[in-house]
Amino acid sequence: MEGDAQHTAEAVARRSYGKLVAFLAARTRDVAAAEDALSEAFASALSEWPRTGAPDNPEAWLMTVARRKLIDASRRRKTGAGAEPQLQLIAEELGASETMDIPDQRLALMFACAHPAIEESVRAPLILQVVLGLNAETIASSFLTSPAAMSKRLVRAKEKIRQAGIPFEVPGREDLPTRLSAVLDAIYAAFTEGWTDPAGTDAARRDLTGEVLFLAHLATELMPDEPEALR
Amino acid sequence: MQYLLMIYSEEGAWNRLPEAVQKEGLAAYTAYGEALRKAGAMVGANRLRDTADATTVSVTNGKTQVMDGPFAESKEQLGGYYLIEAKNLDEAISWAARCPGAAHGKVEVRPVWSM
């Protein structure tokens, strides 16, 4: 039973991490807070599911718990009156989300990560972290930098998304071709880094190649149906 | 969100332009301001006098120091600004790109610290 629940949690983590982050962060643009809330939700899942059994809809369960954590964190952080309308919105959505399908905004999240206002070299690591949930250590080893340095750059980029108001949106027709190539460049960069260990002796790196392929498929799958943009 | 669009351009370049070109430039700025107002995006705007007229002030240990000139000497200086209301950075960027200052200089886009 315990193994089952853990297995379910891990499977959901792999399949849904980016989807949940994208949805949690879409309104506030606060990716770091969404990630924190989600990791707390996964921790709750790992302690509760072995006792109660995995829920029928694990994704919705995680979303509900993560949003409560998000509201708690937001209350703790700012007590000013400015926080109230936002909390109200999150709370209202919380009621609505229990039954609905969570819309997939991962592509919008990728566009935010590969925005031209984000420093180019951090775009690929950022996508790997926020869409796939890879930790800074794994990413750092692939990009041949120290975990501390990588972590600092990722924090800095997320802060920029939030404070500069970088939107979670698929760009309009006019901007789509250039912005899309930034996303694809980032995925390609991640792929190249994933292959820096061609012998496959380093388990973490070998795994990364598979993750990036998943990312590339995901991007293609979610891309708007406009062939001219893909040229 | 509010964004400050700061126009950095080479001082003195304007005065070297022929009168007809200056006139066109002014018309472009007028049209731009009009477009911002019409879209409800204009919060405030001003053109600044050259840094020859700038004075830099600092206070150290309670003593006020007043110096002639800008904070930093550089070829390109802040020549004017627009304070705009925009939905997000992309909207602010597209306003910045339409600003005539982006063609004769560079426009720095800075989000306003919200309280």
CSV table of C-alpha atoms in Angstrom, one decimal:
chain,number,residue,atom,x,y,z
A,1,MET,CA,0.0,0.0,0.0
A,2,GLU,CA,2.7,2.4,1.0
A,3,GLY,CA,4.7,1.6,-2.1
A,4,ASP,CA,1.6,2.1,-4.2
A,5,ALA,CA,0.9,5.6,-2.8
A,6,GLN,CA,4.5,6.6,-3.2
A,7,HIS,CA,4.5,5.3,-6.8
A,8,THR,CA,1.3,7.3,-7.5
A,9,ALA,CA,2.8,10.4,-6.1
A,10,GLU,CA,5.9,10.0,-8.1
A,11,ALA,CA,4.0,9.3,-11.3
A,12,VAL,CA,1.8,12.4,-10.8
A,13,ALA,CA,4.9,14.5,-10.0
A,14,ARG,CA,6.5,13.5,-13.3
A,15,ARG,CA,3.3,13.9,-15.4
A,16,SER,CA,1.8,17.0,-13.7
A,17,TYR,CA,4.5,19.0,-12.1
A,18,GLY,CA,4.7,21.7,-14.7
A,19,LYS,CA,0.9,21.8,-15.3
A,20,LEU,CA,0.3,22.4,-11.6
A,21,VAL,CA,3.1,25.1,-11.4
A,22,ALA,CA,1.8,26.8,-14.5
A,23,PHE,CA,-1.8,26.9,-13.1
A,24,LEU,CA,-0.8,28.0,-9.6
A,25,ALA,CA,1.5,30.8,-10.8
A,26,ALA,CA,-0.6,32.1,-13.8
A,27,ARG,CA,-2.4,34.8,-11.9
A,28,THR,CA,0.3,36.0,-9.5
A,29,ARG,CA,3.3,35.2,-11.7
A,30,ASP,CA,5.0,34.0,-8.6
A,31,VAL,CA,6.7,30.8,-9.8
A,32,ALA,CA,8.8,30.3,-6.6
A,33,ALA,CA,5.7,30.5,-4.3
A,34,ALA,CA,3.9,28.0,-6.6
A,35,GLU,CA,6.8,25.6,-6.5
A,36,ASP,CA,7.0,25.9,-2.7
A,37,ALA,CA,3.3,25.3,-2.2
A,38,LEU,CA,3.4,22.3,-4.6
A,39,SER,CA,6.4,20.7,-2.9
A,40,GLU,CA,4.5,21.0,0.4
A,41,ALA,CA,1.5,19.4,-1.2
A,42,PHE,CA,3.6,16.5,-2.5
A,43,ALA,CA,5.0,16.1,1.0
A,44,SER,CA,1.4,15.9,2.4
A,45,ALA,CA,0.6,13.4,-0.3
A,46,LEU,CA,3.5,11.2,0.7
A,47,SER,CA,2.5,11.2,4.3
A,48,GLU,CA,-1.3,10.9,3.8
A,49,TRP,CA,-1.8,8.6,0.8
A,50,PRO,CA,-0.1,5.6,2.4
A,51,ARG,CA,-2.7,5.8,5.2
A,52,THR,CA,-5.8,6.8,3.2
A,53,GLY,CA,-5.0,5.4,-0.2
A,54,ALA,CA,-4.3,7.5,-3.2
A,55,PRO,CA,-7.3,9.7,-4.2
A,56,ASP,CA,-9.3,9.1,-7.4
A,57,ASN,CA,-8.0,12.3,-8.9
A,58,PRO,CA,-4.5,12.8,-7.5
A,59,GLU,CA,-3.9,15.9,-9.6
A,60,ALA,CA,-7.0,17.7,-8.3
A,61,TRP,CA,-6.1,16.7,-4.7
A,62,LEU,CA,-2.6,18.1,-5.1
A,63,MET,CA,-4.0,21.3,-6.6
A,64,THR,CA,-6.4,21.9,-3.8
A,65,VAL,CA,-3.8,21.3,-1.1
A,66,ALA,CA,-1.2,23.4,-2.9
A,67,ARG,CA,-3.6,26.3,-3.2
A,68,ARG,CA,-4.4,26.2,0.5
A,69,LYS,CA,-0.6,26.3,1.1
A,70,LEU,CA,-0.3,29.2,-1.3
A,71,ILE,CA,-3.0,31.2,0.6
A,72,ASP,CA,-1.4,30.4,3.9
A,73,ALA,CA,2.0,31.6,2.7
A,74,SER,CA,0.5,34.7,1.2
A,75,ARG,CA,-1.2,35.5,4.5
A,76,ARG,CA,2.0,35.0,6.4
A,77,ARG,CA,4.0,37.1,4.0
A,78,LYS,CA,1.9,40.2,3.7
A,79,THR,CA,-0.7,41.4,6.1
A,80,GLY,CA,-1.4,44.6,4.2
A,81,ALA,CA,-4.7,45.4,2.8
A,82,GLY,CA,-3.3,45.0,-0.7
A,83,ALA,CA,-3.2,41.2,-0.2
A,84,GLU,CA,-6.9,40.8,0.4
A,85,PRO,CA,-8.4,41.0,-3.1
A,86,GLN,CA,-5.8,38.5,-4.3
A,87,LEU,CA,-6.6,36.1,-1.5
A,88,GLN,CA,-10.2,36.5,-2.2
A,89,LEU,CA,-9.7,35.5,-5.9
A,90,ILE,CA,-7.6,32.5,-5.0
A,91,ALA,CA,-10.2,31.4,-2.4
A,92,GLU,CA,-13.0,31.8,-4.9
A,93,GLU,CA,-11.1,29.7,-7.5
A,94,LEU,CA,-10.3,27.2,-4.8
A,95,GLY,CA,-14.0,26.4,-4.5
A,96,ALA,CA,-14.4,26.0,-8.3
A,97,SER,CA,-11.3,23.9,-8.9
A,98,GLU,CA,-12.3,20.8,-7.0
A,99,THR,CA,-14.2,19.3,-9.8
A,100,MET,CA,-12.9,21.0,-12.9
A,101,ASP,CA,-10.2,19.8,-15.2
A,102,ILE,CA,-7.0,21.8,-14.7
A,103,PRO,CA,-6.3,23.7,-17.9
A,104,ASP,CA,-2.8,23.0,-19.4
A,105,GLN,CA,-0.9,26.3,-19.3
A,106,ARG,CA,2.6,24.7,-19.6
A,107,LEU,CA,3.2,26.2,-23.0
A,108,ALA,CA,2.5,29.7,-21.6
A,109,LEU,CA,4.9,28.9,-18.8
A,110,MET,CA,7.6,28.0,-21.3
A,111,PHE,CA,7.0,31.3,-23.2
A,112,ALA,CA,7.4,33.2,-19.9
A,113,CYS,CA,10.7,31.3,-19.2
A,114,ALA,CA,12.1,31.9,-22.6
A,115,HIS,CA,11.0,35.6,-22.7
A,116,PRO,CA,13.5,37.9,-24.3
A,117,ALA,CA,13.6,39.8,-21.0
A,118,ILE,CA,15.1,36.7,-19.3
A,119,GLU,CA,18.9,36.3,-19.7
A,120,GLU,CA,19.4,33.8,-22.6
A,121,SER,CA,21.7,31.3,-20.8
A,122,VAL,CA,19.2,30.8,-17.9
A,123,ARG,CA,16.2,30.1,-20.1
A,124,ALA,CA,16.9,26.4,-20.7
A,125,PRO,CA,17.7,25.7,-17.0
A,126,LEU,CA,14.6,27.6,-16.0
A,127,ILE,CA,12.3,25.6,-18.3
A,128,LEU,CA,13.8,22.3,-17.0
A,129,GLN,CA,13.1,23.4,-13.4
A,130,VAL,CA,9.7,24.9,-13.6
A,131,VAL,CA,8.1,22.6,-16.2
A,132,LEU,CA,9.7,19.3,-15.2
A,133,GLY,CA,10.5,20.0,-11.5
A,134,LEU,CA,14.2,19.1,-11.8
A,135,ASN,CA,16.2,20.4,-8.9
A,136,ALA,CA,19.1,22.9,-9.2
A,137,GLU,CA,21.7,20.3,-8.5
A,138,THR,CA,20.7,18.0,-11.4
A,139,ILE,CA,20.5,21.0,-13.7
A,140,ALA,CA,23.8,22.4,-12.5
A,141,SER,CA,25.6,19.1,-13.2
A,142,SER,CA,24.4,19.2,-16.8
A,143,PHE,CA,25.2,22.8,-17.4
A,144,LEU,CA,28.7,22.3,-15.7
A,145,THR,CA,28.2,24.9,-13.0
A,146,SER,CA,27.9,24.7,-9.2
A,147,PRO,CA,24.5,24.0,-7.7
A,148,ALA,CA,24.8,27.2,-5.6
A,149,ALA,CA,25.5,29.4,-8.7
A,150,MET,CA,22.7,27.7,-10.7
A,151,SER,CA,20.2,28.0,-7.9
A,152,LYS,CA,21.0,31.7,-7.5
A,153,ARG,CA,20.4,32.4,-11.2
A,154,LEU,CA,17.1,30.5,-11.2
A,155,VAL,CA,15.9,32.4,-8.2
A,156,ARG,CA,16.9,35.7,-9.9
A,157,ALA,CA,15.0,34.7,-13.1
A,158,LYS,CA,11.9,33.8,-11.3
A,159,GLU,CA,12.0,37.1,-9.4
A,160,LYS,CA,12.3,38.9,-12.7
A,161,ILE,CA,9.2,37.1,-14.1
A,162,ARG,CA,7.2,38.2,-11.1
A,163,GLN,CA,8.4,41.8,-10.6
A,164,ALA,CA,8.8,42.8,-14.2
A,165,GLY,CA,5.4,41.5,-15.1
A,166,ILE,CA,6.4,38.9,-17.7
A,167,PRO,CA,3.1,37.4,-18.9
A,168,PHE,CA,2.1,33.8,-18.9
A,169,GLU,CA,0.8,33.8,-22.4
A,170,VAL,CA,1.3,32.3,-25.8
A,171,PRO,CA,2.3,35.4,-27.8
A,172,GLY,CA,0.1,36.7,-30.6
A,173,ARG,CA,0.6,35.9,-34.2
A,174,GLU,CA,3.0,38.8,-34.9
A,175,ASP,CA,5.5,37.9,-32.1
A,176,LEU,CA,5.0,34.2,-32.2
A,177,PRO,CA,7.7,33.2,-34.7
A,178,THR,CA,10.6,34.9,-32.9
A,179,ARG,CA,9.3,34.0,-29.4
A,180,LEU,CA,8.8,30.4,-30.4
A,181,SER,CA,12.3,30.1,-31.7
A,182,ALA,CA,13.5,31.3,-28.2
A,183,VAL,CA,11.5,28.4,-26.6
A,184,LEU,CA,12.9,25.9,-29.1
A,185,ASP,CA,16.4,27.2,-28.7
A,186,ALA,CA,16.1,26.7,-24.9
A,187,ILE,CA,14.8,23.2,-25.4
A,188,TYR,CA,17.6,22.5,-27.9
A,189,ALA,CA,20.2,23.9,-25.4
A,190,ALA,CA,18.8,21.6,-22.7
A,191,PHE,CA,19.0,18.6,-25.1
A,192,THR,CA,22.6,19.4,-26.0
A,193,GLU,CA,23.6,19.6,-22.4
A,194,GLY,CA,21.8,16.4,-21.7
A,195,TRP,CA,24.1,14.7,-24.2
A,196,THR,CA,27.3,15.9,-22.6
A,197,ASP,CA,27.5,12.4,-21.2
A,198,PRO,CA,27.2,10.3,-24.3
A,199,ALA,CA,28.4,7.1,-22.6
A,200,GLY,CA,25.5,7.4,-20.2
A,201,THR,CA,27.6,6.7,-17.2
A,202,ASP,CA,26.1,9.5,-15.1
A,203,ALA,CA,22.6,8.5,-14.1
A,204,ALA,CA,21.3,12.1,-13.5
A,205,ARG,CA,22.5,13.2,-17.0
A,206,ARG,CA,21.2,10.2,-18.8
A,207,ASP,CA,17.8,10.8,-17.3
A,208,LEU,CA,17.9,14.5,-18.4
A,209,THR,CA,18.0,13.5,-22.1
A,210,GLY,CA,14.7,11.6,-21.7
A,211,GLU,CA,13.2,14.5,-19.8
A,212,VAL,CA,14.1,17.0,-22.6
A,213,LEU,CA,12.6,14.7,-25.2
A,214,PHE,CA,9.4,14.7,-23.2
A,215,LEU,CA,9.6,18.5,-23.1
A,216,ALA,CA,10.1,18.7,-26.9
A,217,HIS,CA,7.1,16.5,-27.5
A,218,LEU,CA,5.1,18.5,-25.1
A,219,ALA,CA,5.9,21.8,-26.8
A,220,THR,CA,4.9,20.4,-30.2
A,221,GLU,CA,1.7,18.9,-28.8
A,222,LEU,CA,0.6,22.1,-27.1
A,223,MET,CA,1.7,24.4,-30.0
A,224,PRO,CA,-1.2,26.4,-31.5
A,225,ASP,CA,-2.3,25.0,-34.8
A,226,GLU,CA,-0.7,27.5,-37.1
A,227,PRO,CA,1.8,25.9,-39.5
A,228,GLU,CA,3.2,29.3,-40.6
A,229,ALA,CA,4.5,29.9,-37.1
A,230,LEU,CA,6.4,26.7,-37.1
A,231,ARG,CA,8.4,27.4,-40.2
B,1,MET,CA,1.1,47.6,-13.6
B,2,GLN,CA,2.9,50.9,-14.1
B,3,TYR,CA,6.0,51.1,-16.1
B,4,LEU,CA,8.5,54.0,-16.6
B,5,LEU,CA,9.8,54.2,-20.1
B,6,MET,CA,13.0,56.1,-20.0
B,7,ILE,CA,14.4,57.6,-23.2
B,8,TYR,CA,18.2,57.6,-23.4
B,9,SER,CA,19.7,59.3,-26.4
B,10,GLU,CA,22.7,61.3,-27.4
B,11,GLU,CA,22.5,64.9,-26.2
B,12,GLY,CA,23.1,67.5,-28.8
B,13,ALA,CA,22.2,65.2,-31.6
B,14,TRP,CA,18.8,66.8,-31.7
B,15,ASN,CA,20.2,70.3,-32.2
B,16,ARG,CA,22.3,69.1,-35.2
B,17,LEU,CA,19.2,68.0,-37.1
B,18,PRO,CA,17.7,70.2,-39.8
B,19,GLU,CA,14.7,72.1,-38.8
B,20,ALA,CA,12.3,70.0,-41.0
B,21,VAL,CA,13.5,66.8,-39.4
B,22,GLN,CA,13.1,68.3,-35.9
B,23,LYS,CA,9.5,69.2,-36.8
B,24,GLU,CA,8.8,65.6,-37.9
B,25,GLY,CA,10.3,64.4,-34.7
B,26,LEU,CA,8.1,66.6,-32.6
B,27,ALA,CA,5.1,65.5,-34.6
B,28,ALA,CA,6.0,61.8,-33.9
B,29,TYR,CA,6.2,62.5,-30.2
B,30,THR,CA,2.9,64.3,-30.2
B,31,ALA,CA,1.2,61.5,-32.1
B,32,TYR,CA,2.7,59.0,-29.7
B,33,GLY,CA,1.4,60.8,-26.6
B,34,GLU,CA,-2.0,61.0,-28.2
B,35,ALA,CA,-2.0,57.3,-28.9
B,36,LEU,CA,-1.1,56.6,-25.2
B,37,ARG,CA,-3.9,58.9,-24.0
B,38,LYS,CA,-6.5,57.4,-26.3
B,39,ALA,CA,-5.6,53.9,-25.1
B,40,GLY,CA,-5.9,55.1,-21.5
B,41,ALA,CA,-2.3,54.1,-20.9
B,42,MET,CA,-0.8,57.5,-20.2
B,43,VAL,CA,-0.1,58.3,-16.6
B,44,GLY,CA,2.5,61.1,-17.1
B,45,ALA,CA,5.3,62.3,-19.4
B,46,ASN,CA,7.9,64.9,-19.7
B,47,ARG,CA,10.8,66.0,-21.8
B,48,LEU,CA,13.9,66.9,-19.7
B,49,ARG,CA,16.3,69.7,-20.4
B,50,ASP,CA,19.9,68.7,-21.2
B,51,THR,CA,22.3,67.6,-18.5
B,52,ALA,CA,24.1,70.9,-18.9
B,53,ASP,CA,21.2,72.2,-16.7
B,54,ALA,CA,21.4,69.2,-14.3
B,55,THR,CA,22.5,69.5,-10.7
B,56,THR,CA,23.4,66.5,-8.5
B,57,VAL,CA,22.7,66.6,-4.8
B,58,SER,CA,23.9,64.3,-2.0
B,59,VAL,CA,24.0,64.5,1.8
B,60,THR,CA,26.9,63.0,3.7
B,61,ASN,CA,27.0,63.3,7.5
B,62,GLY,CA,24.2,65.8,7.4
B,63,LYS,CA,26.2,68.0,4.9
B,64,THR,CA,24.6,68.8,1.6
B,65,GLN,CA,26.8,68.6,-1.4
B,66,VAL,CA,25.7,70.2,-4.6
B,67,MET,CA,27.4,69.5,-7.9
B,68,ASP,CA,27.0,70.8,-11.4
B,69,GLY,CA,26.2,68.1,-14.0
B,70,PRO,CA,24.4,64.7,-14.2
B,71,PHE,CA,24.9,61.8,-11.8
B,72,ALA,CA,26.9,59.9,-14.4
B,73,GLU,CA,28.7,61.3,-17.4
B,74,SER,CA,27.9,59.4,-20.5
B,75,LYS,CA,27.3,60.0,-24.2
B,76,GLU,CA,23.7,58.9,-23.9
B,77,GLN,CA,21.6,60.6,-21.2
B,78,LEU,CA,18.0,60.4,-19.9
B,79,GLY,CA,16.2,62.9,-22.1
B,80,GLY,CA,12.6,62.2,-21.2
B,81,TYR,CA,10.1,59.7,-19.8
B,82,TYR,CA,6.7,58.3,-20.1
B,83,LEU,CA,4.9,56.8,-17.1
B,84,ILE,CA,2.4,54.3,-18.5
B,85,GLU,CA,-0.2,51.8,-17.3
B,86,ALA,CA,0.2,48.4,-19.0
B,87,LYS,CA,-1.2,44.9,-18.4
B,88,ASN,CA,2.2,43.3,-18.4
B,89,LEU,CA,5.7,43.5,-19.7
B,90,ASP,CA,4.8,42.6,-23.3
B,91,GLU,CA,2.3,45.4,-23.5
B,92,ALA,CA,4.9,47.8,-22.0
B,93,ILE,CA,7.5,46.6,-24.5
B,94,SER,CA,5.1,47.2,-27.4
B,95,TRP,CA,4.5,50.8,-26.2
B,96,ALA,CA,8.3,51.2,-25.8
B,97,ALA,CA,8.8,50.0,-29.4
B,98,ARG,CA,6.3,52.5,-30.7
B,99,CYS,CA,8.0,55.4,-28.8
B,100,PRO,CA,10.0,57.6,-31.2
B,101,GLY,CA,12.8,57.5,-28.7
B,102,ALA,CA,13.4,53.8,-29.5
B,103,ALA,CA,14.3,54.9,-33.0
B,104,HIS,CA,16.7,57.7,-32.2
B,105,GLY,CA,18.0,56.3,-28.9
B,106,LYS,CA,17.1,53.5,-26.5
B,107,VAL,CA,14.1,53.1,-24.2
B,108,GLU,CA,14.6,51.4,-20.8
B,109,VAL,CA,11.5,49.8,-19.4
B,110,ARG,CA,11.3,49.7,-15.6
B,111,PRO,CA,8.3,48.4,-13.6
B,112,VAL,CA,7.2,50.8,-10.8
B,113,TRP,CA,7.6,49.4,-7.3
B,114,SER,CA,4.1,48.7,-6.2
B,115,MET,CA,3.3,49.2,-2.5
